[in-house]
Amino acid sequence: EPEAECKRYVEVRNITKEGCRLDNVEVSFCRGRCLSWTDVIMEEPHLRSECECCSYKLDLVKPVRFLSLQCDSGESEQVFLPVITSCECTSCHGGDLSRR
């Protein structure tokens, strides 16, 4: 079955890092197909290509969430999780939409 068009998904995951973990964290991510093609043209260099990737856009107000993972040692580890608000096809050459 072919992959769907580029879009945002949300999934509940267990986050682990070096003996520390936090369960049932809502994570958003991008997945899907985008347009890419190569065509022949009469002028140099005789080929023209377009390549787009399924990229993300971060929340402008709060681009990351801070999480506190519980460690086996009893300590806690601070990590951050990017907050993706939307996904879209964008040129692979400069693809970070968060900088637009």
PDB file of C-alpha atoms in Angstrom:
ATOM      1  CA  GLU A   1       0.000   0.000   0.000  1.00  0.00           C
ATOM      2  CA  PRO A   2       1.533   3.362  -1.017  1.00  0.00           C
ATOM      3  CA  GLU A   3       2.424   5.857   1.704  1.00  0.00           C
ATOM      4  CA  ALA A   4      -0.066   8.689   2.197  1.00  0.00           C
ATOM      5  CA  GLU A   5       0.625  12.344   1.426  1.00  0.00           C
ATOM      6  CA  CYS A   6       2.901  14.210   3.864  1.00  0.00           C
ATOM      7  CA  LYS A   7       1.036  14.941   7.100  1.00  0.00           C
ATOM      8  CA  ARG A   8       1.323  15.235  10.872  1.00  0.00           C
ATOM      9  CA  TYR A   9       0.733  12.214  13.074  1.00  0.00           C
ATOM     10  CA  VAL A  10       0.426  11.944  16.847  1.00  0.00           C
ATOM     11  CA  GLU A  11       1.422   8.817  18.749  1.00  0.00           C
ATOM     12  CA  VAL A  12       1.710   7.915  22.438  1.00  0.00           C
ATOM     13  CA  ARG A  13       5.214   6.587  23.144  1.00  0.00           C
ATOM     14  CA  ASN A  14       7.411   5.543  26.041  1.00  0.00           C
ATOM     15  CA  ILE A  15      10.515   7.767  26.082  1.00  0.00           C
ATOM     16  CA  THR A  16      13.793   6.209  27.271  1.00  0.00           C
ATOM     17  CA  LYS A  17      17.316   7.609  27.595  1.00  0.00           C
ATOM     18  CA  GLU A  18      20.267   5.929  29.336  1.00  0.00           C
ATOM     19  CA  GLY A  19      18.347   4.128  32.088  1.00  0.00           C
ATOM     20  CA  CYS A  20      15.723   6.855  32.458  1.00  0.00           C
ATOM     21  CA  ARG A  21      12.159   6.742  31.156  1.00  0.00           C
ATOM     22  CA  LEU A  22       8.781   8.437  30.957  1.00  0.00           C
ATOM     23  CA  ASP A  23       5.726   6.515  29.776  1.00  0.00           C
ATOM     24  CA  ASN A  24       2.698   7.601  27.737  1.00  0.00           C
ATOM     25  CA  VAL A  25       4.122  10.766  26.145  1.00  0.00           C
ATOM     26  CA  GLU A  26       2.222  12.248  23.204  1.00  0.00           C
ATOM     27  CA  VAL A  27       4.702  12.727  20.323  1.00  0.00           C
ATOM     28  CA  SER A  28       3.917  14.424  17.004  1.00  0.00           C
ATOM     29  CA  PHE A  29       5.906  13.659  13.851  1.00  0.00           C
ATOM     30  CA  CYS A  30       5.770  14.011  10.065  1.00  0.00           C
ATOM     31  CA  ARG A  31       5.512  11.205   7.551  1.00  0.00           C
ATOM     32  CA  GLY A  32       4.415  10.761   3.974  1.00  0.00           C
ATOM     33  CA  ARG A  33       5.182  11.262   0.306  1.00  0.00           C
ATOM     34  CA  CYS A  34       6.159  14.447  -1.480  1.00  0.00           C
ATOM     35  CA  LEU A  35       6.737  15.261  -5.128  1.00  0.00           C
ATOM     36  CA  SER A  36      10.060  14.579  -6.803  1.00  0.00           C
ATOM     37  CA  TRP A  37      10.872  14.450 -10.493  1.00  0.00           C
ATOM     38  CA  THR A  38      13.589  14.856 -13.118  1.00  0.00           C
ATOM     39  CA  ASP A  39      12.899  16.177 -16.614  1.00  0.00           C
ATOM     40  CA  VAL A  40      15.010  16.544 -19.757  1.00  0.00           C
ATOM     41  CA  ILE A  41      15.446  20.087 -21.118  1.00  0.00           C
ATOM     42  CA  MET A  42      17.239  21.367 -24.222  1.00  0.00           C
ATOM     43  CA  GLU A  43      19.539  23.834 -22.427  1.00  0.00           C
ATOM     44  CA  GLU A  44      22.540  23.006 -20.229  1.00  0.00           C
ATOM     45  CA  PRO A  45      22.683  21.021 -17.970  1.00  0.00           C
ATOM     46  CA  HIS A  46      19.915  19.135 -19.887  1.00  0.00           C
ATOM     47  CA  LEU A  47      18.300  17.895 -16.701  1.00  0.00           C
ATOM     48  CA  ARG A  48      16.029  19.703 -14.271  1.00  0.00           C
ATOM     49  CA  SER A  49      15.025  18.121 -10.985  1.00  0.00           C
ATOM     50  CA  GLU A  50      12.673  18.922  -8.160  1.00  0.00           C
ATOM     51  CA  CYS A  51      12.993  17.144  -4.835  1.00  0.00           C
ATOM     52  CA  GLU A  52      10.668  17.763  -1.899  1.00  0.00           C
ATOM     53  CA  CYS A  53      10.767  16.219   1.571  1.00  0.00           C
ATOM     54  CA  CYS A  54       8.080  15.813   4.223  1.00  0.00           C
ATOM     55  CA  SER A  55       9.254  18.409   6.729  1.00  0.00           C
ATOM     56  CA  TYR A  56       7.997  19.952   9.967  1.00  0.00           C
ATOM     57  CA  LYS A  57       6.969  23.318  11.310  1.00  0.00           C
ATOM     58  CA  LEU A  58       7.586  23.913  15.012  1.00  0.00           C
ATOM     59  CA  ASP A  59       5.222  25.795  17.317  1.00  0.00           C
ATOM     60  CA  LEU A  60       6.308  29.455  17.167  1.00  0.00           C
ATOM     61  CA  VAL A  61       5.376  30.237  20.781  1.00  0.00           C
ATOM     62  CA  LYS A  62       6.601  27.047  22.442  1.00  0.00           C
ATOM     63  CA  PRO A  63       8.850  25.095  20.011  1.00  0.00           C
ATOM     64  CA  VAL A  64       9.889  22.497  22.616  1.00  0.00           C
ATOM     65  CA  ARG A  65       8.382  20.706  25.629  1.00  0.00           C
ATOM     66  CA  PHE A  66      10.590  19.878  28.583  1.00  0.00           C
ATOM     67  CA  LEU A  67      10.119  16.403  30.030  1.00  0.00           C
ATOM     68  CA  SER A  68      11.404  14.952  33.256  1.00  0.00           C
ATOM     69  CA  LEU A  69      12.434  11.306  32.851  1.00  0.00           C
ATOM     70  CA  GLN A  70      12.612   9.093  35.944  1.00  0.00           C
ATOM     71  CA  CYS A  71      15.905   7.220  36.273  1.00  0.00           C
ATOM     72  CA  ASP A  72      16.726   3.853  37.860  1.00  0.00           C
ATOM     73  CA  SER A  73      19.039   5.711  40.265  1.00  0.00           C
ATOM     74  CA  GLY A  74      16.109   7.731  41.633  1.00  0.00           C
ATOM     75  CA  GLU A  75      17.367  10.890  39.926  1.00  0.00           C
ATOM     76  CA  SER A  76      15.485  12.602  37.093  1.00  0.00           C
ATOM     77  CA  GLU A  77      16.812  13.572  33.663  1.00  0.00           C
ATOM     78  CA  GLN A  78      15.574  16.670  31.804  1.00  0.00           C
ATOM     79  CA  VAL A  79      15.067  16.211  28.052  1.00  0.00           C
ATOM     80  CA  PHE A  80      13.226  18.257  25.469  1.00  0.00           C
ATOM     81  CA  LEU A  81      10.767  17.210  22.804  1.00  0.00           C
ATOM     82  CA  PRO A  82      10.146  19.337  19.675  1.00  0.00           C
ATOM     83  CA  VAL A  83       6.524  20.496  19.332  1.00  0.00           C
ATOM     84  CA  ILE A  84       5.507  19.976  15.693  1.00  0.00           C
ATOM     85  CA  THR A  85       2.336  21.848  14.755  1.00  0.00           C
ATOM     86  CA  SER A  86       2.177  20.980  11.049  1.00  0.00           C
ATOM     87  CA  CYS A  87       3.919  19.140   8.239  1.00  0.00           C
ATOM     88  CA  GLU A  88       4.314  19.992   4.575  1.00  0.00           C
ATOM     89  CA  CYS A  89       6.356  19.212   1.503  1.00  0.00           C
ATOM     90  CA  THR A  90       9.288  21.562   1.134  1.00  0.00           C
ATOM     91  CA  SER A  91      12.475  21.676  -0.924  1.00  0.00           C
ATOM     92  CA  CYS A  92      15.024  19.131   0.308  1.00  0.00           C
ATOM     93  CA  HIS A  93      17.823  21.672  -0.220  1.00  0.00           C
ATOM     94  CA  GLY A  94      16.849  23.979   2.604  1.00  0.00           C
ATOM     95  CA  GLY A  95      14.186  21.998   4.289  1.00  0.00           C
ATOM     96  CA  ASP A  96      13.893  23.345   7.861  1.00  0.00           C
ATOM     97  CA  LEU A  97      10.509  25.092   7.939  1.00  0.00           C
ATOM     98  CA  SER A  98      11.039  26.263  11.510  1.00  0.00           C
ATOM     99  CA  ARG A  99      13.440  28.929  10.179  1.00  0.00           C
ATOM    100  CA  ARG A 100      10.896  30.487   7.755  1.00  0.00           C
TER     101      ARG A 100
END
